[in-house]
């Protein structure tokens, strides 16, 4: 929940930039949109993919103790009985007796309707799972649910994964996938929607070591954000009070981010104990245990779970990256994305649309596209083209000018500093790779030079 804190960046500006530059659109817009549903456009889909790839790299690829799964969204309805979601996954709902708007009572300040000031009903529990029917008959026997979390796909596959990978404790199972919650109140752009994408990792540990691993993952996850460019002072931890813990949780700490509307939950780290595995064992009648060779005992592991919504991360990185600075009589808008998150890594800009300049620029473009997501832009002045790339966070621009035809060199221009260097085309790919990996622009490749030409507005 958001707490009142002065905001840093205007949400309106983020929403408008996303709309204008093809990052995020309202869903089904030509029909007037669908409340709290969003579509990622050509640049948005790249940002989202980059977030998921960065998470997967850190949580699975670079570790030898975590493996991934991709479970189905529709699961046996008994899963949700066992997990406690059918009974417990609800929020307290109140309705205004005047305008009939519905609100989450735990998020209201005061006891009147925030919209019209009307009197509110007593709270009742509202289950947030989306129901649908499987097969051609719409009766009680065919009811299934769209998953409200991906975690259960990992718990029900615990034995499958254990038997096929022979992992020893502690180990984790990770998953990225869509989740659906019929939220009572939505809003703040993509912060809270009814369809969103989750990235969750269930880390199975020996009981008694859970607190230690909890602290470990809390630290790891904060560092992940900081390494990708979130300022430390824009993150803060919030320990859940006993009364607000989810039905499965022994302990939960939220990693909150300073969004435009104030501090709000970005990610949650929970200690789920043995709740889920024990419940599935009891509901399915199957033994779900781990054989501890040290003690020759079958044990039920405890679970530490870092869980986060991709869309909340995208919003946090957009807010963090957004910057405005004076630019002659205008304002330069820059998304200062970490290169790993930038939707386009390099833009190739021929100084003119004339041949043979275009041919050279297109050749360079075709070569670089094999390595990264690269844009080609030849419309309007080069200054305008730089601004367009700045606004969507492209870290580097490669400019091909008339001199390039003679000396086979091109300039590399850096988004944040607007500094430029000139490098031989033969060194271009390596130089770009080094800069995208964090090398200082002025570390020059063989034959390279600092380029002092002022940026044209
Ligand atoms: N398996 C644990 C779990 O689902 P949660 O705190 O309910 O825990 C995890 O959700 C994360 O999912 C949250 O920290 C948040 O990042 C994201 N999230 C939850 N509800 C969301 C919604 N309606 N829209 C977007 N993201 C949401």
Coordinates of C-alpha atoms and ligand atoms in Angstrom, one line a residue:
X1 CA 0.0 0.0 0.0
X2 CA 1.3 3.5 -0.8
X3 CA 2.3 5.7 2.1
X4 CA 2.3 9.5 1.7
X5 CA 5.8 10.7 0.6
X6 CA 6.6 13.5 -1.7
X7 CA 6.9 12.1 -5.2
X8 CA 10.0 12.4 -7.4
X9 CA 8.6 12.0 -10.8
X10 CA 5.2 12.7 -12.2
X11 CA 3.3 9.6 -13.1
X12 CA 1.5 11.5 -15.9
X13 CA 4.8 12.1 -17.6
X14 CA 5.6 8.4 -17.5
X15 CA 2.2 7.4 -18.8
X16 CA 2.4 9.9 -21.6
X17 CA 5.9 9.0 -22.6
X18 CA 4.9 5.3 -22.7
X19 CA 1.9 6.1 -24.8
X20 CA 3.8 8.4 -27.2
X21 CA 6.8 6.2 -27.8
X22 CA 5.1 2.8 -28.1
X23 CA 6.0 1.4 -24.7
X24 CA 2.6 0.7 -23.1
X25 CA -0.9 1.3 -24.5
X26 CA -4.3 0.8 -22.8
X27 CA -5.7 -2.6 -23.7
X28 CA -8.4 -2.7 -26.4
X29 CA -8.0 1.0 -26.9
X30 CA -10.2 1.3 -30.0
X31 CA -13.1 0.0 -27.9
X32 CA -12.4 2.5 -25.1
X33 CA -9.9 0.4 -23.2
X34 CA -10.5 -2.3 -20.6
X35 CA -10.1 -1.1 -17.0
X36 CA -6.6 -1.9 -15.6
X37 CA -5.4 -4.0 -18.5
X38 CA -2.4 -2.9 -20.5
X39 CA -0.7 -3.8 -23.8
X40 CA 3.1 -3.6 -24.2
X41 CA 4.1 -2.0 -27.5
X42 CA 7.2 -2.5 -29.6
X43 CA 9.6 -0.9 -27.1
X44 CA 7.7 -2.0 -24.0
X45 CA 7.9 -5.7 -25.0
X46 CA 11.7 -5.3 -25.3
X47 CA 12.0 -3.7 -21.8
X48 CA 9.8 -6.4 -20.3
X49 CA 11.8 -9.1 -22.0
X50 CA 15.0 -7.5 -20.7
X51 CA 13.7 -7.5 -17.1
X52 CA 12.7 -11.1 -17.3
X53 CA 16.0 -12.1 -18.9
X54 CA 18.0 -10.2 -16.2
X55 CA 15.9 -11.9 -13.5
X56 CA 16.3 -15.4 -15.1
X57 CA 20.1 -14.8 -15.6
X58 CA 20.6 -13.9 -11.9
X59 CA 18.1 -16.4 -10.4
X60 CA 18.7 -19.4 -12.6
X61 CA 21.4 -19.2 -15.3
X62 CA 24.2 -18.0 -13.1
X63 CA 23.4 -20.4 -10.2
X64 CA 23.8 -24.1 -9.8
X65 CA 21.2 -24.4 -7.1
X66 CA 18.1 -23.1 -9.0
X67 CA 16.3 -24.6 -12.0
X68 CA 13.3 -23.4 -13.9
X69 CA 9.8 -24.7 -14.8
X70 CA 6.9 -23.4 -16.9
X71 CA 3.7 -24.8 -15.5
X72 CA 0.2 -24.3 -16.9
X73 CA -2.0 -21.4 -15.9
X74 CA -5.0 -23.7 -15.4
X75 CA -4.4 -26.2 -12.6
X76 CA -6.5 -28.9 -11.0
X77 CA -9.1 -27.1 -8.8
X78 CA -8.0 -29.1 -5.8
X79 CA -4.6 -27.2 -5.9
X80 CA -6.5 -24.1 -4.8
X81 CA -8.3 -25.9 -2.0
X82 CA -4.9 -27.2 -0.8
X83 CA -3.1 -23.9 -1.1
X84 CA -5.8 -22.1 0.9
X85 CA -6.6 -19.7 -1.9
X86 CA -10.2 -20.8 -2.3
X87 CA -10.8 -20.0 1.3
X88 CA -8.3 -17.4 2.2
X89 CA -7.3 -15.4 -0.9
X90 CA -9.7 -12.5 -0.4
X91 CA -9.7 -8.8 0.4
X92 CA -12.2 -6.9 2.5
X93 CA -14.7 -5.2 0.3
X94 CA -17.1 -2.3 1.1
X95 CA -19.6 -0.7 -1.2
X96 CA -20.9 2.8 -1.2
X97 CA -24.6 2.9 -0.5
X98 CA -24.9 6.1 -2.6
X99 CA -22.8 5.6 -5.8
X100 CA -22.3 1.8 -5.4
X101 CA -18.5 2.1 -6.1
X102 CA -16.6 -0.7 -4.4
X103 CA -13.4 -0.2 -2.3
X104 CA -10.9 -2.2 -0.3
X105 CA -11.7 -1.3 3.2
X106 CA -8.1 -1.8 4.4
X107 CA -6.9 0.9 2.0
X108 CA -9.5 3.5 2.9
X109 CA -8.7 6.5 5.0
X110 CA -11.8 7.3 7.0
X111 CA -15.2 5.6 6.8
X112 CA -16.9 7.4 3.9
X113 CA -16.8 6.8 0.2
X114 CA -13.7 8.5 -1.3
X115 CA -15.6 9.3 -4.5
X116 CA -19.0 10.8 -3.2
X117 CA -18.6 10.8 0.5
X118 CA -21.5 8.4 0.9
X119 CA -22.0 5.8 3.6
X120 CA -20.3 2.5 3.2
X121 CA -21.6 -1.1 3.8
X122 CA -19.9 -3.4 6.4
X123 CA -16.8 -5.1 4.9
X124 CA -17.2 -8.6 3.5
X125 CA -14.5 -10.9 2.2
X126 CA -14.2 -10.9 -1.6
X127 CA -12.3 -13.8 -3.3
X128 CA -10.0 -12.5 -5.9
X129 CA -9.6 -15.6 -8.1
X130 CA -11.0 -15.6 -11.6
X131 CA -13.3 -18.5 -12.3
X132 CA -13.9 -20.1 -15.6
X133 CA -15.1 -23.4 -17.0
X134 CA -13.1 -26.2 -18.6
X135 CA -14.8 -28.1 -21.5
X136 CA -18.2 -27.6 -23.1
X137 CA -20.3 -27.9 -19.9
X138 CA -20.6 -24.9 -17.7
X139 CA -21.5 -26.5 -14.4
X140 CA -19.9 -26.7 -10.9
X141 CA -17.9 -29.8 -11.9
X142 CA -16.1 -28.0 -14.7
X143 CA -15.0 -24.9 -12.7
X144 CA -11.3 -24.1 -13.0
X145 CA -9.4 -21.0 -11.9
X146 CA -6.9 -18.7 -13.5
X147 CA -3.9 -19.0 -11.2
X148 CA -3.5 -16.0 -8.8
X149 CA 0.2 -17.0 -8.3
X150 CA 2.7 -19.2 -10.1
X151 CA 4.1 -20.6 -6.9
X152 CA 1.7 -23.6 -6.8
X153 CA 3.0 -24.8 -10.2
X154 CA 6.4 -25.3 -8.4
X155 CA 5.0 -27.0 -5.3
X156 CA 3.0 -29.5 -7.2
X157 CA 6.1 -30.3 -9.3
X158 CA 8.4 -30.6 -6.4
X159 CA 8.7 -34.4 -6.6
X160 CA 9.0 -34.3 -10.5
X161 CA 11.8 -31.8 -10.3
X162 CA 13.6 -33.6 -7.4
X163 CA 13.4 -37.0 -9.1
X164 CA 14.6 -35.8 -12.5
X165 CA 17.4 -33.4 -11.4
X166 CA 18.6 -35.1 -8.2
X167 CA 19.1 -31.7 -6.5
X168 CA 20.1 -31.6 -2.9
X169 CA 18.9 -29.1 -0.4
X170 CA 19.0 -26.2 -0.5
X171 CA 17.8 -25.7 -4.0
X172 CA 15.2 -23.6 -5.8
X173 CA 12.6 -23.8 -8.5
X174 CA 11.9 -20.6 -10.5
X175 CA 9.1 -19.6 -12.8
X176 CA 7.9 -16.6 -14.8
X177 CA 4.4 -16.5 -16.0
X178 CA 1.0 -14.7 -16.0
X179 CA -1.2 -14.5 -13.0
X180 CA -4.7 -13.2 -12.6
X181 CA -6.4 -11.5 -9.6
X182 CA -9.8 -9.9 -9.6
X183 CA -8.5 -6.9 -7.6
X184 CA -11.2 -4.7 -6.1
X185 CA -9.3 -1.5 -6.7
X186 CA -6.6 -1.2 -9.4
X187 CA -4.7 1.7 -10.7
X188 CA -1.5 3.7 -10.7
X189 CA -0.9 2.7 -14.3
X190 CA 0.7 -0.8 -14.4
X191 CA 1.3 -1.0 -10.7
X192 CA -1.9 -3.0 -9.9
X193 CA -3.8 -4.7 -12.6
X194 CA -6.0 -7.8 -12.9
X195 CA -3.7 -9.6 -15.3
X196 CA 0.1 -9.4 -14.6
X197 CA 3.2 -11.3 -14.9
X198 CA 4.9 -12.9 -11.9
X199 CA 8.5 -14.0 -11.3
X200 CA 8.7 -16.3 -8.4
X201 CA 11.4 -18.6 -6.9
X202 CA 10.6 -21.2 -4.3
X203 CA 13.9 -22.0 -2.4
X204 CA 13.6 -25.3 -0.5
X205 CA 15.8 -25.5 2.6
X206 CA 16.2 -27.6 5.7
X207 CA 13.9 -26.5 8.5
X208 CA 16.0 -24.5 11.0
X209 CA 18.0 -22.8 8.2
X210 CA 15.1 -20.9 6.8
X211 CA 15.8 -17.6 8.7
X212 CA 19.3 -17.6 7.4
X213 CA 18.2 -18.1 3.8
X214 CA 15.5 -15.6 4.3
X215 CA 18.1 -12.9 5.1
X216 CA 20.2 -14.1 2.2
X217 CA 17.5 -13.7 -0.4
X218 CA 16.4 -10.4 1.0
X219 CA 19.9 -9.1 0.5
X220 CA 20.3 -10.7 -3.0
X221 CA 17.1 -9.2 -4.3
X222 CA 17.9 -5.7 -3.1
X223 CA 21.3 -6.0 -4.7
X224 CA 19.8 -7.1 -8.0
X225 CA 17.8 -3.8 -8.1
X226 CA 20.8 -1.7 -7.1
X227 CA 23.0 -3.3 -9.7
X228 CA 20.5 -2.5 -12.4
X229 CA 20.4 1.1 -11.5
X230 CA 17.8 1.6 -8.7
X231 CA 19.2 4.0 -6.1
X232 CA 19.6 2.5 -2.6
X233 CA 17.6 5.3 -1.0
X234 CA 14.7 4.6 -3.3
X235 CA 14.3 1.1 -1.7
X236 CA 13.2 0.3 1.8
X237 CA 12.1 -2.8 3.7
X238 CA 8.8 -3.2 5.4
X239 CA 8.2 -6.2 7.8
X240 CA 4.6 -7.5 7.8
X241 CA 2.8 -7.3 11.1
X242 CA 1.6 -10.7 12.4
X243 CA -2.0 -9.9 11.7
X244 CA -1.4 -9.0 8.0
X245 CA 0.6 -12.1 7.1
X246 CA -0.8 -14.2 4.2
X247 CA -2.4 -17.5 5.3
X248 CA 0.7 -19.4 4.2
X249 CA 3.4 -17.1 5.6
X250 CA 5.5 -17.3 8.8
X251 CA 7.3 -14.1 7.9
X252 CA 7.1 -11.6 5.0
X253 CA 9.2 -8.6 4.2
X254 CA 8.3 -6.3 1.4
X255 CA 10.9 -4.5 -0.6
X256 CA 9.2 -1.2 -1.2
X257 CA 10.1 1.3 -3.9
X258 CA 9.5 5.1 -4.0
X259 CA 7.0 5.2 -6.8
X260 CA 5.5 8.5 -8.0
X261 CA 2.5 7.9 -5.7
X262 CA 4.8 7.2 -2.7
X263 CA 6.4 4.1 -1.1
X264 CA 4.7 0.9 -2.3
X265 CA 5.4 -2.8 -2.6
X266 CA 7.8 -3.8 -5.3
X267 CA 8.7 -7.3 -4.2
X268 CA 7.8 -9.6 -1.3
X269 CA 10.1 -12.2 0.3
X270 CA 8.1 -14.7 2.3
X271 CA 9.0 -17.7 4.6
X272 CA 6.3 -20.1 3.6
X273 CA 7.5 -22.8 6.0
X274 CA 6.3 -26.3 5.1
X275 CA 2.7 -25.0 4.5
X276 CA 2.4 -25.7 0.8
X277 CA 4.2 -29.1 0.5
X278 CA 2.3 -30.4 3.6
X279 CA -1.0 -29.2 2.3
X280 CA -0.5 -30.8 -1.2
X281 CA 0.7 -34.1 0.5
X282 CA -2.5 -34.1 2.6
X283 CA -4.9 -33.1 -0.2
X284 CA -3.3 -35.4 -2.9
X285 CA -2.6 -38.3 -0.6
X286 CA 0.9 -38.5 -2.0
X287 CA 4.0 -38.4 0.1
X288 CA 6.0 -35.2 -0.7
X289 CA 9.2 -35.3 1.3
X290 CA 12.9 -35.1 0.9
X291 CA 15.3 -37.8 2.0
X292 CA 18.0 -36.3 4.1
X293 CA 21.1 -38.5 3.7
X294 CA 22.8 -36.9 6.7
X295 CA 20.2 -38.0 9.2
X296 CA 18.5 -40.7 7.1
X297 CA 15.2 -39.1 7.6
X298 CA 12.4 -38.0 5.3
X299 CA 11.8 -34.3 5.9
X300 CA 9.4 -31.7 4.6
X301 CA 11.6 -28.8 3.4
X302 CA 10.7 -25.2 4.3
X303 CA 10.4 -22.6 1.6
X304 CA 11.8 -19.1 1.2
X305 CA 10.1 -17.3 -1.7
X306 CA 11.1 -14.0 -3.4
X307 CA 8.1 -13.0 -5.6
X308 CA 7.7 -10.0 -7.8
X309 CA 5.5 -8.7 -10.6
X310 CA 7.3 -7.9 -13.8
X311 CA 5.1 -4.9 -14.4
X312 CA 5.9 -3.4 -11.1
X313 CA 9.6 -3.7 -11.9
X314 CA 9.1 -2.2 -15.3
X315 CA 7.3 0.8 -13.7
X316 CA 10.0 1.1 -11.1
X317 CA 12.8 1.1 -13.7
X318 CA 10.9 3.6 -15.9
X319 CA 10.4 6.0 -12.9
X320 CA 14.1 5.6 -11.9
X321 CA 15.4 6.1 -15.4
X322 CA 13.2 9.2 -16.2
X323 CA 15.2 12.4 -16.3
X324 CA 14.8 15.9 -17.7
X325 CA 17.6 18.4 -18.2
X326 CA 17.8 21.8 -19.8
X327 CA 18.7 21.7 -23.5
X328 CA 19.2 25.2 -25.0
X329 CA 15.7 26.6 -25.1
X330 CA 14.1 23.2 -24.6
X331 CA 14.2 20.2 -22.3
X332 CA 16.0 17.0 -23.0
X333 CA 14.1 13.9 -21.8
X334 CA 16.3 11.0 -21.1
X335 CA 15.6 7.5 -19.9
X336 CA 18.8 6.6 -18.2
X337 CA 18.3 2.8 -18.3
X338 CA 21.0 0.4 -17.5
X339 CA 22.1 -1.0 -20.9
X340 CA 20.8 -4.4 -20.0
X341 CA 17.3 -3.0 -19.7
X342 CA 17.3 -0.5 -22.6
X343 CA 14.9 -1.6 -25.3
X344 CA 17.3 -0.6 -28.1
X345 CA 21.0 -0.9 -27.4
X346 CA 22.4 1.0 -30.4
X347 CA 20.9 3.3 -33.0
X348 CA 22.5 3.7 -36.4
X349 CA 22.1 7.2 -37.8
X350 CA 23.3 8.2 -41.3
X351 CA 23.9 11.9 -41.5
X352 CA 22.1 12.1 -44.8
X353 CA 19.7 10.0 -46.9
X354 CA 22.1 10.2 -49.8
X355 CA 24.0 7.2 -51.4
X356 CA 26.6 5.8 -50.8
X357 CA 26.2 7.0 -47.2
X358 CA 23.0 5.0 -46.8
X359 CA 24.5 1.9 -48.1
X360 CA 27.4 2.1 -45.6
X361 CA 25.0 2.8 -42.7
X362 CA 22.7 -0.1 -43.7
X363 CA 25.6 -2.5 -43.9
X364 CA 26.7 -1.5 -40.4
X365 CA 23.0 -1.8 -39.2
X366 CA 22.7 -5.3 -40.7
X367 CA 25.9 -6.4 -39.0
X368 CA 25.0 -5.0 -35.5
X369 CA 21.5 -6.5 -35.5
X370 CA 23.0 -9.9 -35.3
X371 CA 24.3 -8.9 -31.8
X372 CA 21.7 -6.6 -30.3
X373 CA 18.4 -4.9 -30.7
X374 CA 19.4 -2.0 -33.0
X375 CA 17.4 0.9 -34.5
X376 CA 18.0 2.7 -37.8
X377 CA 16.8 6.2 -38.1
X378 CA 17.3 8.6 -41.0
X379 CA 14.4 11.0 -40.4
X380 CA 15.0 14.7 -39.5
X381 CA 18.2 16.4 -38.2
X382 CA 20.7 14.3 -36.3
X383 CA 20.1 16.3 -33.2
X384 CA 16.4 15.4 -33.2
X385 CA 17.3 11.8 -33.8
X386 CA 19.6 11.8 -30.8
X387 CA 16.7 13.3 -28.7
X388 CA 14.4 10.6 -29.9
X389 CA 16.8 7.9 -28.9
X390 CA 17.5 9.6 -25.5
X391 CA 13.8 9.6 -24.8
X392 CA 13.6 5.8 -25.1
X393 CA 16.9 5.1 -23.4
X394 CA 19.1 4.0 -26.2
X395 CA 22.6 4.0 -24.6
X396 CA 24.7 4.5 -27.8
X397 CA 24.2 6.0 -31.2
X398 CA 26.5 5.3 -34.2
X399 CA 26.7 8.2 -36.7
X400 CA 27.8 7.6 -40.2
X401 CA 28.9 10.9 -42.0
X402 CA 30.5 11.9 -45.2
X403 CA 34.0 11.5 -43.8
X404 CA 33.1 7.9 -42.9
X405 CA 33.1 7.2 -46.7
X406 CA 36.8 8.3 -46.8
X407 CA 38.3 7.1 -43.5
X408 CA 36.0 4.1 -42.8
X409 CA 35.4 5.5 -39.3
X410 CA 32.1 6.3 -37.5
X411 CA 31.3 8.2 -34.3
X412 CA 29.8 6.6 -31.2
X413 CA 27.8 9.0 -29.1
X414 CA 26.9 8.2 -25.5
X415 CA 23.3 8.9 -24.2
X416 CA 24.1 10.1 -20.7
X417 CA 27.1 12.3 -21.3
X418 CA 26.5 13.1 -25.0
X419 CA 30.2 12.6 -25.4
X420 CA 31.5 11.1 -28.7
X421 CA 34.4 9.1 -29.9
X422 CA 35.4 8.1 -33.4
X423 CA 36.3 4.5 -34.2
X424 CA 37.3 2.4 -37.2
X425 CA 34.3 0.4 -38.5
X426 CA 36.5 -2.7 -38.0
X427 CA 36.6 -2.0 -34.2
X428 CA 32.9 -0.9 -33.9
X429 CA 31.3 -4.1 -32.7
X430 CA 33.9 -4.8 -30.0
X431 CA 33.9 -1.2 -28.9
X432 CA 30.1 -1.1 -28.6
X433 CA 30.1 -4.4 -26.7
X434 CA 32.7 -3.0 -24.2
X435 CA 30.7 0.2 -23.7
X436 CA 27.4 -1.7 -23.2
X437 CA 29.2 -3.8 -20.6
X438 CA 30.2 -0.6 -18.7
X439 CA 33.6 0.5 -20.1
X440 CA 34.2 4.2 -20.0
X441 CA 33.5 5.8 -23.4
X442 CA 37.0 7.4 -23.5
X443 CA 38.8 4.0 -23.3
X444 CA 39.6 4.0 -27.0
X445 CA 39.9 1.0 -29.3
X446 CA 42.9 0.8 -31.7
X447 CA 42.7 3.7 -34.1
X448 CA 40.0 5.4 -32.0
X449 CA 40.0 9.1 -31.0
X450 CA 38.0 11.5 -28.8
X451 CA 35.6 13.4 -31.0
X452 CA 35.0 17.0 -30.0
X453 CA 32.3 18.0 -32.4
X454 CA 29.5 19.7 -30.5
X455 CA 26.1 18.0 -30.6
X456 CA 23.8 19.7 -33.1
X457 CA 20.4 20.6 -31.6
Ligands
LIG1 N1 3.4 -16.2 -4.3 C1 3.4 -15.1 -3.4 C2 2.7 -13.9 -4.0 O1 2.0 -14.1 -5.0 P1 2.1 -11.4 -3.5 O2 2.7 -10.5 -2.5 O3 0.6 -11.6 -3.4 O4 2.8 -12.8 -3.2 C3 3.9 -11.1 -5.3 O5 2.5 -11.0 -5.0 C4 4.2 -9.8 -6.1 O6 3.4 -9.7 -7.3 C5 4.0 -8.5 -5.4 O7 5.2 -8.2 -4.7 C6 3.9 -7.5 -6.6 O8 5.2 -7.2 -7.2 C7 3.2 -8.4 -7.6 N2 1.7 -8.1 -7.7 C8 0.8 -8.6 -6.8 N3 -0.4 -8.2 -7.2 C9 -0.3 -7.5 -8.3 C10 -1.2 -6.9 -9.2 N4 -2.5 -6.9 -9.0 N5 -0.7 -6.2 -10.3 C11 0.6 -6.2 -10.5 N6 1.5 -6.8 -9.7 C12 1.1 -7.5 -8.6

